[in-house]
Coordinates of C-alpha atoms and ligand atoms in Angstrom, one line a residue:
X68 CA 29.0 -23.0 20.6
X69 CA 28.6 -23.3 16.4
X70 CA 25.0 -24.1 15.4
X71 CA 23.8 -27.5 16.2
X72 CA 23.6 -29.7 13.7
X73 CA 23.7 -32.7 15.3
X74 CA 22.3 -33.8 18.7
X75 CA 21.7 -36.9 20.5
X76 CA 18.6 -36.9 23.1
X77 CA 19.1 -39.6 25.7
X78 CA 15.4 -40.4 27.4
X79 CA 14.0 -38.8 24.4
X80 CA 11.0 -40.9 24.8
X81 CA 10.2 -40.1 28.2
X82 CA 8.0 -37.1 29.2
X83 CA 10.3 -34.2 29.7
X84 CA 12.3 -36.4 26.8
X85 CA 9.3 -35.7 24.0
X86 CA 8.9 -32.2 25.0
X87 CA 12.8 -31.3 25.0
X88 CA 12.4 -33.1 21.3
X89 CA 9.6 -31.3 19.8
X90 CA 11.2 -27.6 21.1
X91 CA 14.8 -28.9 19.1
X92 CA 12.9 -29.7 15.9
X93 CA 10.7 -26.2 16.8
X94 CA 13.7 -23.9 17.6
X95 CA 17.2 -25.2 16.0
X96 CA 18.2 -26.8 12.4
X97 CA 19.3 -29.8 14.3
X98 CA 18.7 -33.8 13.2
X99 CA 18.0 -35.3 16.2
X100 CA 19.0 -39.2 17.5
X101 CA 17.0 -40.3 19.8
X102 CA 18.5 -43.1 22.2
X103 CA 16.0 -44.7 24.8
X104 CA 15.5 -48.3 25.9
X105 CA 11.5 -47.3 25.8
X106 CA 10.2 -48.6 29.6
X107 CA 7.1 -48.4 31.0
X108 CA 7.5 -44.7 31.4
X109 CA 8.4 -43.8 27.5
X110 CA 6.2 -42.8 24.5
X111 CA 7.3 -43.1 21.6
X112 CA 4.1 -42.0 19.8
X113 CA 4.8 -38.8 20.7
X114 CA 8.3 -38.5 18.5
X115 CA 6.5 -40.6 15.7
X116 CA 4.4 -37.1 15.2
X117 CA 7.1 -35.2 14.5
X118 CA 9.0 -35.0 11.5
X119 CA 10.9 -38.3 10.2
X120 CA 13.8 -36.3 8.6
X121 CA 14.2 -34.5 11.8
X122 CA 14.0 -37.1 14.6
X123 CA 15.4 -41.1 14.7
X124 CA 14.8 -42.7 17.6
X125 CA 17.3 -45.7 18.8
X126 CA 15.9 -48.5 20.8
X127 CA 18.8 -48.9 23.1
X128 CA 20.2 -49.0 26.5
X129 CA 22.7 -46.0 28.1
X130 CA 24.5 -48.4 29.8
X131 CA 25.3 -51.0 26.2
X132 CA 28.7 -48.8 26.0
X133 CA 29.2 -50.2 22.1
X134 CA 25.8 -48.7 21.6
X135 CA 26.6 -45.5 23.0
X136 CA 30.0 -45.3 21.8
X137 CA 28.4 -45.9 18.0
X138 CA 25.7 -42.8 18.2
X139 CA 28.0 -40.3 20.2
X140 CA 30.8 -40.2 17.4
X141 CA 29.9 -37.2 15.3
X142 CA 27.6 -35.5 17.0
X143 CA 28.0 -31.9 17.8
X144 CA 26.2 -32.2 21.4
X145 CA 24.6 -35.2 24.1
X146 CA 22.0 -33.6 25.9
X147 CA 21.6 -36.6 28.8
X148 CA 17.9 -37.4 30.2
X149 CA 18.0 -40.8 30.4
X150 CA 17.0 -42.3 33.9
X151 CA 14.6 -44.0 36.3
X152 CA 12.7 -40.7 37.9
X153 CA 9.9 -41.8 40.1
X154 CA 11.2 -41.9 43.9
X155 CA 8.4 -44.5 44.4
X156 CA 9.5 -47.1 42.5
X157 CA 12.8 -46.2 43.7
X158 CA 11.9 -47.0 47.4
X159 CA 10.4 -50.1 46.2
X160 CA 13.5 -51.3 44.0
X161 CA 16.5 -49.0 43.9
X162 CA 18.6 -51.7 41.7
X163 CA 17.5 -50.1 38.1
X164 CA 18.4 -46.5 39.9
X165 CA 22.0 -47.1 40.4
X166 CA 22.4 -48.9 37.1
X167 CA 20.6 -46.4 34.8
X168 CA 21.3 -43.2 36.5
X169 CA 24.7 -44.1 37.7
X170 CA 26.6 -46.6 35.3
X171 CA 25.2 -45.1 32.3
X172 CA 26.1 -41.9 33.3
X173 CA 29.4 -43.2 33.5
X174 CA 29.6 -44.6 30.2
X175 CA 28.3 -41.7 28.4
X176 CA 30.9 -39.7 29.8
X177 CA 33.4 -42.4 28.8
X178 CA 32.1 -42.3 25.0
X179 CA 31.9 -38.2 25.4
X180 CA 35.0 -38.0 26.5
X181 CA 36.7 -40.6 23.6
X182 CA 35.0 -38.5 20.6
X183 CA 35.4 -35.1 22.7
X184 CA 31.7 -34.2 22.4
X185 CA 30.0 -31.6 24.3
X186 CA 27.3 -32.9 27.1
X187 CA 24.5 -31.7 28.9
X188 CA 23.8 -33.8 32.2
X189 CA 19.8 -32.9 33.1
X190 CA 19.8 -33.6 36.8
X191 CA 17.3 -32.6 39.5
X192 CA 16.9 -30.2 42.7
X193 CA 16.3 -33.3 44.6
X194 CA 20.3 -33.7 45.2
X195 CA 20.2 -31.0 47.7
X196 CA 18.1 -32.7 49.9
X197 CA 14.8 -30.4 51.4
X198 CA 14.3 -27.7 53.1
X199 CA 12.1 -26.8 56.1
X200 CA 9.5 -25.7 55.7
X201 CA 9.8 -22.5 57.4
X202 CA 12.8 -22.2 56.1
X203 CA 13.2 -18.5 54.1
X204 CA 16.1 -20.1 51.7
X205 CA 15.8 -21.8 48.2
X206 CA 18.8 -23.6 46.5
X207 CA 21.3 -22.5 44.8
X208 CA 24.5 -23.5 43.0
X209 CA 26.5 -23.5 46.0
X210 CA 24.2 -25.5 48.3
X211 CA 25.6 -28.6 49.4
X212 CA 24.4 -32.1 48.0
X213 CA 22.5 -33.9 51.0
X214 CA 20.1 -36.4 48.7
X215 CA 17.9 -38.7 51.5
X216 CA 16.1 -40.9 49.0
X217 CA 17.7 -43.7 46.4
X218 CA 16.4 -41.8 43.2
X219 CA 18.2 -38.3 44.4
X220 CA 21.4 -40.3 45.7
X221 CA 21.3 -41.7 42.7
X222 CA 21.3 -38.8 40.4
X223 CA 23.8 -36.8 43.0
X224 CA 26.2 -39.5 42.0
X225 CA 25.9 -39.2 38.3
X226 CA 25.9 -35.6 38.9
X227 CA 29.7 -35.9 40.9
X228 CA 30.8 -38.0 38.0
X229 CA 29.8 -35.5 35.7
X230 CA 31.8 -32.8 37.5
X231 CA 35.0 -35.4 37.8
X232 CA 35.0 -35.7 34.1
X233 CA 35.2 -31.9 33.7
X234 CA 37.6 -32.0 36.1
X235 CA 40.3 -34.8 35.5
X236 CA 39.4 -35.0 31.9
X237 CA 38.7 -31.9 30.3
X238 CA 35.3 -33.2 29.3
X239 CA 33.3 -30.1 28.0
X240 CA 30.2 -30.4 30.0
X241 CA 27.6 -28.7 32.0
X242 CA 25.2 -29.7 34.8
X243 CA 21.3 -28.0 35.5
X244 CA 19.0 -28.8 38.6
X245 CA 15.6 -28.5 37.9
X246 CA 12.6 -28.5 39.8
X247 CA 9.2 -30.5 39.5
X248 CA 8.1 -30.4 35.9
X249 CA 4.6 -30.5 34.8
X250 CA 2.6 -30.8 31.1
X251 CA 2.1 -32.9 28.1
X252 CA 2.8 -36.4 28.3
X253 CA 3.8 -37.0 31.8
X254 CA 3.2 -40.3 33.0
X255 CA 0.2 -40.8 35.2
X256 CA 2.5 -42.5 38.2
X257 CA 3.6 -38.4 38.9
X258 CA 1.4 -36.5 41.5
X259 CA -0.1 -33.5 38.9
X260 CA -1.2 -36.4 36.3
X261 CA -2.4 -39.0 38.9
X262 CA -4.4 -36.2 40.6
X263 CA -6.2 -34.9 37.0
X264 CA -7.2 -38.4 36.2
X265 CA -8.3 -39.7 39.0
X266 CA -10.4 -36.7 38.6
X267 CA -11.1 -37.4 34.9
X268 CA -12.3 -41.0 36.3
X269 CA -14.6 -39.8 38.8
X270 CA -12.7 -40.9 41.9
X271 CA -11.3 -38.1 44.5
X272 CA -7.3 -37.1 44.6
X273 CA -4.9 -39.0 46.6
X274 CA -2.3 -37.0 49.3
X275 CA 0.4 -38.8 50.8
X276 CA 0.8 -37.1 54.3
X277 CA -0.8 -34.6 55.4
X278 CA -0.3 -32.4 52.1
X279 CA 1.4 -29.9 53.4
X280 CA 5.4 -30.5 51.5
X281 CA 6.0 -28.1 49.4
X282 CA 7.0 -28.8 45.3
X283 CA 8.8 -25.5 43.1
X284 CA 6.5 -25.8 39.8
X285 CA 7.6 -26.0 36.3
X286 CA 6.0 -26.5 33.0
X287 CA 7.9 -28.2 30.8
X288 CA 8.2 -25.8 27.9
X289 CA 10.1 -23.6 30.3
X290 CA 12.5 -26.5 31.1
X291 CA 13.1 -27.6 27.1
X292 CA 14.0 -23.6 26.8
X293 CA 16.3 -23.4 29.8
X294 CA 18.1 -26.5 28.6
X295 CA 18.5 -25.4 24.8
X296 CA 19.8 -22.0 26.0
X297 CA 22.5 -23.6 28.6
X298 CA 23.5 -26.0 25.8
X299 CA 23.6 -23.0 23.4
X300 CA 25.3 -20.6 25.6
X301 CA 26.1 -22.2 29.1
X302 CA 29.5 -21.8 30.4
X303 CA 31.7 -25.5 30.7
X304 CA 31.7 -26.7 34.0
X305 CA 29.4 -24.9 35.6
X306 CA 25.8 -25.8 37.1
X307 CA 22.8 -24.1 36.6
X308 CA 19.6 -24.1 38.5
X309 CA 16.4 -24.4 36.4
X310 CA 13.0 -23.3 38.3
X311 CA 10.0 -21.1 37.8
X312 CA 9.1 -19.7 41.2
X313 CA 6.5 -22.3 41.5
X314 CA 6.4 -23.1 44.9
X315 CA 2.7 -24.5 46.7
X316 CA 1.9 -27.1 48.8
X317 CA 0.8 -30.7 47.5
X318 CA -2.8 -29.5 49.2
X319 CA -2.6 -26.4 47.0
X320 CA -2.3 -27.6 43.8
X321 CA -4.5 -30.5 44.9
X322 CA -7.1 -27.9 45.4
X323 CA -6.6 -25.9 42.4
X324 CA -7.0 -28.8 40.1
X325 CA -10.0 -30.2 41.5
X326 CA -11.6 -25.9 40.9
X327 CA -10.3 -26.2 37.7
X328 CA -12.4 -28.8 36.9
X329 CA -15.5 -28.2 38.8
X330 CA -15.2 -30.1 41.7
X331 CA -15.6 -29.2 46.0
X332 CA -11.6 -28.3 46.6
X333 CA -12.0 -30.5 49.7
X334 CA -13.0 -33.7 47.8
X335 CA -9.9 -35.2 47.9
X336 CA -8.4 -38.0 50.0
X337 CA -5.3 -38.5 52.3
X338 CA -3.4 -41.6 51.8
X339 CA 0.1 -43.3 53.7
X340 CA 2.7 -41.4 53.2
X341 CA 5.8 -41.8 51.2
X342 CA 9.2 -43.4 53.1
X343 CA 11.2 -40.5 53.6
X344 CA 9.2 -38.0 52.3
X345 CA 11.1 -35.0 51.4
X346 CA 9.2 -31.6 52.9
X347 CA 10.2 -28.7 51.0
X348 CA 12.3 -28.0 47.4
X349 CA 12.9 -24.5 46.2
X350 CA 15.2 -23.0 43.7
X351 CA 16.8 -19.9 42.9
X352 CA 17.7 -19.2 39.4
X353 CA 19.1 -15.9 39.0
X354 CA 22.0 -17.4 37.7
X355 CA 20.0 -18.8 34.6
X356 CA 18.4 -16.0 34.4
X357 CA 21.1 -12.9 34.3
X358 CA 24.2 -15.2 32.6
X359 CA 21.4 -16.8 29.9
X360 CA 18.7 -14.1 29.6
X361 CA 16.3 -16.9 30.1
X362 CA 12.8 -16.3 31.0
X363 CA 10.2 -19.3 31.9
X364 CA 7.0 -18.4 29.5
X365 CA 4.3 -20.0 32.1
X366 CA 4.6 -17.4 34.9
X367 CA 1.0 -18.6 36.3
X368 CA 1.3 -22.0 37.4
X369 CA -2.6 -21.9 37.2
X370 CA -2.7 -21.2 33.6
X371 CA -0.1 -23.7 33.0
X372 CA -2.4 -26.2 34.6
X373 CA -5.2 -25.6 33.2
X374 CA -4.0 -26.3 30.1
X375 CA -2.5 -29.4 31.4
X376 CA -5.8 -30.6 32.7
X377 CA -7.0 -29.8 28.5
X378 CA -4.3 -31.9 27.5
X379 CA -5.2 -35.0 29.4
X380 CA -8.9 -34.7 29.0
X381 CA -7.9 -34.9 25.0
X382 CA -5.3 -37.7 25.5
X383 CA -7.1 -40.6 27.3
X384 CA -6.0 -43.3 24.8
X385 CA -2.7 -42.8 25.9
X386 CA -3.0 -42.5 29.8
X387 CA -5.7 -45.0 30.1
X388 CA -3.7 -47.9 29.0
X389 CA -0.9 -46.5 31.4
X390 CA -3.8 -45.9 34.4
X391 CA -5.1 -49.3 35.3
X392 CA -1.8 -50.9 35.7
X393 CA -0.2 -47.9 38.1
X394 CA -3.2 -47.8 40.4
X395 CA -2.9 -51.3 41.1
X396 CA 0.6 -50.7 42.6
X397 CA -0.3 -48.0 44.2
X398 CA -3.3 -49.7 45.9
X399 CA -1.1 -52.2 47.3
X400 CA 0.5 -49.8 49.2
X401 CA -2.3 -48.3 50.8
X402 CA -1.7 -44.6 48.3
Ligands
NAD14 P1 10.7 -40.3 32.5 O1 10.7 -41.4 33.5 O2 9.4 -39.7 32.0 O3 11.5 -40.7 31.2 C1 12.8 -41.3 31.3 C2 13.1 -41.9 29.9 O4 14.4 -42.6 30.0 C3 12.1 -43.0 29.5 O5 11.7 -42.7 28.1 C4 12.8 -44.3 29.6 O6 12.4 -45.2 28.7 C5 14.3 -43.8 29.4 N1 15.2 -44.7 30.0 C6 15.2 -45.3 31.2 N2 16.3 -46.1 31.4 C7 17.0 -46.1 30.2 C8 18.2 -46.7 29.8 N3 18.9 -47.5 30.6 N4 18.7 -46.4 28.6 C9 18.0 -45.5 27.8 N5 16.8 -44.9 28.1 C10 16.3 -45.2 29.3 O7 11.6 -39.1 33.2 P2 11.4 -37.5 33.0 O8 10.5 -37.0 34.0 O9 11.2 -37.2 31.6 O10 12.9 -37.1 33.5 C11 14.0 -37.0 32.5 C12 15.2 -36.5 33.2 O11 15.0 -35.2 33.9 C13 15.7 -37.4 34.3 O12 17.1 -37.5 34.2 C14 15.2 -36.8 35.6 O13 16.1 -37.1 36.7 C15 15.3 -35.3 35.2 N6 14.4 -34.4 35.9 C16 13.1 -34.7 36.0 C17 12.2 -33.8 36.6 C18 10.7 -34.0 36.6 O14 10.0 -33.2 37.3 N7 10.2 -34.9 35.9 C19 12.8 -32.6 37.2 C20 14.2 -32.4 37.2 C21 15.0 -33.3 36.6
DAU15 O1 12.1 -32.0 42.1 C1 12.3 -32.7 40.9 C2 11.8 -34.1 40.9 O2 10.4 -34.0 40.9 C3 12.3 -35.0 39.8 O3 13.7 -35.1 39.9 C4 11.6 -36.3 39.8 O4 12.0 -37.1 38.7 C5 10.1 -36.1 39.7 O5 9.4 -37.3 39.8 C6 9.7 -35.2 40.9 O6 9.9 -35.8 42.2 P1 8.7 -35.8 43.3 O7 8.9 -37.0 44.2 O8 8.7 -34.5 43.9 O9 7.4 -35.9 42.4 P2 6.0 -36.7 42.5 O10 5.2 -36.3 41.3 O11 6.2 -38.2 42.7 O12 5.4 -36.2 43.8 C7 5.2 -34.7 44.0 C8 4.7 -34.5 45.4 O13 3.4 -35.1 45.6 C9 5.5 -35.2 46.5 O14 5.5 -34.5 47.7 C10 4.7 -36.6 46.8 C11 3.3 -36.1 46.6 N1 2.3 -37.1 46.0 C12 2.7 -37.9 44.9 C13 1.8 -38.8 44.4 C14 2.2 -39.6 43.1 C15 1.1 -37.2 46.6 O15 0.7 -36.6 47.6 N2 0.2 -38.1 46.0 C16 0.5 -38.9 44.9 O16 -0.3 -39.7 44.5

């Protein structure tokens, strides 16, 4: 597609949001809009450190179709991250699922479709399901959508409305499926930041289970870089799976973290599980990778976390106002 001059981030201020932000401003010309309602999960301090002539961010909701119809006119792109992501606030209120990840979904595509702009829908392995875990396959394109929680059957059905509007109405989109993202400003409700600062706070890691499901690794760098280069050069209509060959047990990466930072790698503890819980994900992303020449940078997950582990023990004014209030749900629930 022409250059990008113009490109509106939805979820901008969430974690993968801020990242996906920075590497626009790092790696393109364009001005970016941010629109994002700013919940519990977004942080905003994190675009205010990057250039003002660059990035404006939009308090607003994906769903106020007059707001979204005003800010999609005249852009050359919508790359769409917008949602509610955590399964286990999902499982204990699905309502803000179906309305975030579902009806505005639907009215971006609806405003996309008006001003004919192209669209990026960022969507998530979790739609197809899990695997076994003995089982030798990973996903790919062509696997069929089975989602068994509300936060994956919700973005499945954004993701079939996405295809539809290719479909009925021409709308020039494309979909990617990533897996489990890691990195800088992740919220400390997610399993790799809960784990590092409950570490950071001198308590010992907490495993749903029996730790042994299985999560596909990604740093988020790799995922800003995959979705720049499907919105540069992807192909409308089609799907692309986004993942690093990151696969390890909860347990593993449990007991790499707590090595990392000089703790007994048995010195965690494990907790009730999670409703549901999905045993394996796994992706396969030679399509990516030979149709986009894209290549993840972090190829060691343990350098990737190592650094991540850096990051949070130089960030605790941000997490620790975050912290107090997430373990305190958690500890209801017995995790
Ligand atoms: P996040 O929860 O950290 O951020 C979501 C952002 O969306 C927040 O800033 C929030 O304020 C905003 N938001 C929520 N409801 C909104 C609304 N109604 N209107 C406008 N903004 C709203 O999530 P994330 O981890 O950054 O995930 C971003 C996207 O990537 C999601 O669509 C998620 O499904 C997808 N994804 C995430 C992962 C992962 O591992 N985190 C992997 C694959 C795909
Ligand atoms: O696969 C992509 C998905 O990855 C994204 O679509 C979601 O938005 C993102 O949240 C993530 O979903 P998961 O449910 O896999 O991530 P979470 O960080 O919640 O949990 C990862 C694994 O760790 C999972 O097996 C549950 C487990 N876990 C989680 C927490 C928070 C624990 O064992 N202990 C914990 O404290």
């Amino acid at each position: 597609m022409p250059d990008l001059e113009r490109v509106l981030v939805t979820g901008g201020a969430g974690f993968i949001g801020v990242n996906v932000v920075r590497h626009l401003v790092e790696h393109t010309t364009a001005r970016v809009t941010v629109l994002d309602t700013l919940t519990y999960a977004a942080s905003p301090e994190a675009l205010a450190a990057l250039p003002a002539d660059r990035v404006e961010l939009v308090v607003g909701d994906v769903a106020d179709a007059a707001t979204v119809d005003r800010l999609v006119a005249g852009q050359d792109a919508v790359l769409h991250l917008a949602a509610e992501s955590h399964n286990d606030n999902a499982l204990d209120d699905p309502g803000p699922f179906i309305r975030t990840n579902i009806v505005g979904t639907y009215v971006l595509l609806e405003a996309v479709r008006k001003a004919d702009v192209r669209f990026h829908h960022v969507s998530t392995d979790e739609v197809y399901g899990d695997l076994a875990l003995d089982d030798p396959k990973r996903f790919t394109e062509d696997t069929p959508y089975r989602p068994s929680s509300p936060y994956s059957a919700a973005k499945a059905g954004s993701d079939h409305l996405v295809r539809a509007w290719v479909r009925s109405f021409g709308v020039r989109a494309t979909i990617s499926n990533c897996s489990n993202n890691y990195g800088p400003w992740q919220h400390v409700e997610k399993f790799v930041p809960r784990q590092i600062t409950e570490i950071l706070e001198g308590r010992r890691p907490r495993v749903y289970g029996d730790g042994r499901q299985v999560r596909d690794w990604i740093h988020v760098d790799d995922h800003s870089s995959a979705l720049l280069a499907i919105l540069e050069r992807g192909r409308i209509g089609e799907t692309y799976l986004v993942g690093a060959d990151g696969e390890r047990t909860n347990l593993d990466v449990v007991r790499t973290l707590l090595r990392l930072m000089g703790r007994p790698e048995e010195d965690y503890e494990l907790v009730a599980d999670r409703a549901g819980h999905d045993q394996r994900y796994a992706i396969e992303s030679g399509k990516l990778r030979l149709e986009l020449g894209w290549q993840p940078r972090f190829s060691d997950l343990e350098q990737g976390l190592a650094e991540t582990v850096e990051w949070y023990r130089d960030h605790r004014d941000w997490w620790e106002a975050h912290k107090a209030v997430t373990e305190t749900a958690y500890a209801a629930k017995g995790q």
